[in-house]
Amino acid sequence: MEDLKTEEMKQQVKPVATNQDSSFDRKRHIVGAILGPLCAFLVWITPIEALTPEAHHLLAIMSLVAIWWICEPVPIPVTSLVGPTLCVILGVVNMKTAFAAFANPMIFLFMGGFIIAKAMMVNGLDKRIAYGIMSMKWVGDSPRRIFLAIGLACMVCSGWISNTATAAMMFPIALGLLEAIREMMAAKGKIIDLANYKYATGLMLMTAYACSIGGVLTPIGTPPNIIMLGFLNELAPNEPHITFFNWMVWGFVAMVCYFIIAYVALSKMFPADVKHIEGAQEFISEKVNALGKWTRAQKNTMIAFIAAVVLWVTPGILSVIYGSDAEILKTYNKYFPEAAAAMVGALLLFFLPVKSGKMTLEWKEAVAGVEWGTLLLFGGGLAMGGLMYTTGLSEWIGDAIKTMMGGNPSEIVFVAIFCVAALLLSELTSHTAATNLIGPIAVGTAITMGFSPIPVAIGIALSSSLGFMMPVSTPPNAIVYASGYVPITKMIKSGVIIDFIGIFFVTIPVVLLLAKLIMGV
């Protein structure tokens, strides 16, 4: 699950000068603050006969919300509350309807995932998993294998916990390994400048990219996944339900393919000039030894985590064994839907004792681990998307897009256009906001054109995680850029290659093929 680009995140990446980025952000904020209300006013006063008054007013509000999500003159979660509030004040819907989406079960699925992830971080389970991968015998002191192991550790962890937290955890490990290289080379009389050292750039980029790639594995891996599932449930209730297990099937395929592309591209572009990194094994061994033996808190956290995962994947197993229409599957889904499964795992943390009077997770730790801003953004996006559907605005937009596409484009062209749009917008702003903006339009347009909305919804979610070109694209990118070892030109070049190979050779084929194989659409 990826954190929003909050001010706190920006503070974390300020040690290395990013004045150009800060200047760009300030201008973006100012432009958005002026342009948002101006566009909303112009839409409000422009006659649009094809729309009902409610849909027309909603279009004006959406103009403001869309521009503010992109330009961020106020925090993104605040904008997510501004939209539903204006809908009530301006008479689009009543209060109960406007804010009903904030109690959507998907929010509790995400909340449960946040709490479990926080317990993993508080109790050191995430480090134990990451260091466990790094300390495997096959890794050794080979630069190429270390490069691969760093990527695998980032990818595995970020499938279940925050991409930002994973990057922050793995960042110092990567720096330590680079320092080992520098010291080894210095001992041999060769002084290297890590800021201009190819392998250093590649290792930093692998750390960032693998964190984003791992997020596609599960519905809770990153916000765009859960957002698009929410839009499908809200706007296309008659479509087949995508289970946790369903998602993990194509999430795993996409993740592995993305990772192979990133690994091959980065290892070719930024190769190591040594065959062995002296001191690398000792460095990792010290990290592993510092963890000590498994603690009771770590064991309890693992129990809660496994309980949630088992409850999440059981419907998929039952479907394979008994069929998708089996009574046992319907009964199970009635009592253990994905959101309930997440809450079971999260609540176990407050009942499993570590010692007398102390449980595995304290409430104040859990509260600090929940990304309330992400939940508000998710709720606001669902609220606005649902209103676009009920007022007929999404159908009107869908008809307009259909006309622009020449009437009846093929499904592959339709999916490709929205995937590329999601990617490009995600490079410029929060991929969470980008998904909230594009998602309901894509789902509504797919329904208008007679396509199943499932392929385009999954495509948008996956494409939004391919933000590899700019430091502002994702927090992991910003973290490694702050090291000073990643020239902006190198990030753009490698990002362009991986982004577009990923979209056209992985995302589009995967979602179209697997949607038909798994969901029958």
PDB file of C-alpha atoms in Angstrom, residues 5-19 21-22 25 164 167-168 171 471-472 474-484:
ATOM      1  CA  LYS A   5       2.657  12.330  -1.444  1.00  0.00           C
ATOM      2  CA  THR A   6       2.202  14.210   1.789  1.00  0.00           C
ATOM      3  CA  GLU A   7       4.284  17.041   3.131  1.00  0.00           C
ATOM      4  CA  GLU A   8       5.863  14.558   5.529  1.00  0.00           C
ATOM      5  CA  MET A   9       7.051  12.518   2.566  1.00  0.00           C
ATOM      6  CA  LYS A  10       8.481  15.612   0.929  1.00  0.00           C
ATOM      7  CA  GLN A  11      10.359  16.448   4.111  1.00  0.00           C
ATOM      8  CA  GLN A  12      11.941  13.007   4.065  1.00  0.00           C
ATOM      9  CA  VAL A  13      13.498  13.581   0.665  1.00  0.00           C
ATOM     10  CA  LYS A  14      14.828  17.099   1.199  1.00  0.00           C
ATOM     11  CA  PRO A  15      18.390  16.194   2.322  1.00  0.00           C
ATOM     12  CA  VAL A  16      19.483  16.315  -1.305  1.00  0.00           C
ATOM     13  CA  ALA A  17      18.600  19.501  -3.120  1.00  0.00           C
ATOM     14  CA  THR A  18      15.440  19.258  -5.170  1.00  0.00           C
ATOM     15  CA  ASN A  19      14.835  22.965  -5.617  1.00  0.00           C
ATOM     16  CA  ASP A  21      11.075  20.040  -8.141  1.00  0.00           C
ATOM     17  CA  SER A  22       9.974  22.322  -5.286  1.00  0.00           C
ATOM     18  CA  ASP A  25       5.366  22.037  -7.209  1.00  0.00           C
ATOM     19  CA  THR A 164       7.026   3.861   0.776  1.00  0.00           C
ATOM     20  CA  ALA A 167      11.633   1.704   0.124  1.00  0.00           C
ATOM     21  CA  ALA A 168      12.570   3.511   3.348  1.00  0.00           C
ATOM     22  CA  PHE A 171      17.204   2.282   1.109  1.00  0.00           C
ATOM     23  CA  PRO A 471      11.063  11.574  -8.840  1.00  0.00           C
ATOM     24  CA  VAL A 472       7.569  12.956  -8.193  1.00  0.00           C
ATOM     25  CA  THR A 474       6.041   7.759  -6.570  1.00  0.00           C
ATOM     26  CA  PRO A 475       7.459   8.136  -3.044  1.00  0.00           C
ATOM     27  CA  PRO A 476       9.988   5.297  -3.651  1.00  0.00           C
ATOM     28  CA  ASN A 477      11.316   7.253  -6.645  1.00  0.00           C
ATOM     29  CA  ALA A 478      11.627  10.363  -4.480  1.00  0.00           C
ATOM     30  CA  ILE A 479      13.458   8.452  -1.737  1.00  0.00           C
ATOM     31  CA  VAL A 480      16.167   7.042  -4.007  1.00  0.00           C
ATOM     32  CA  TYR A 481      16.473  10.309  -5.939  1.00  0.00           C
ATOM     33  CA  ALA A 482      17.326  11.972  -2.637  1.00  0.00           C
ATOM     34  CA  SER A 483      20.465   9.815  -2.417  1.00  0.00           C
ATOM     35  CA  GLY A 484      22.122  11.944  -5.086  1.00  0.00           C
TER      36      GLY A 484
END
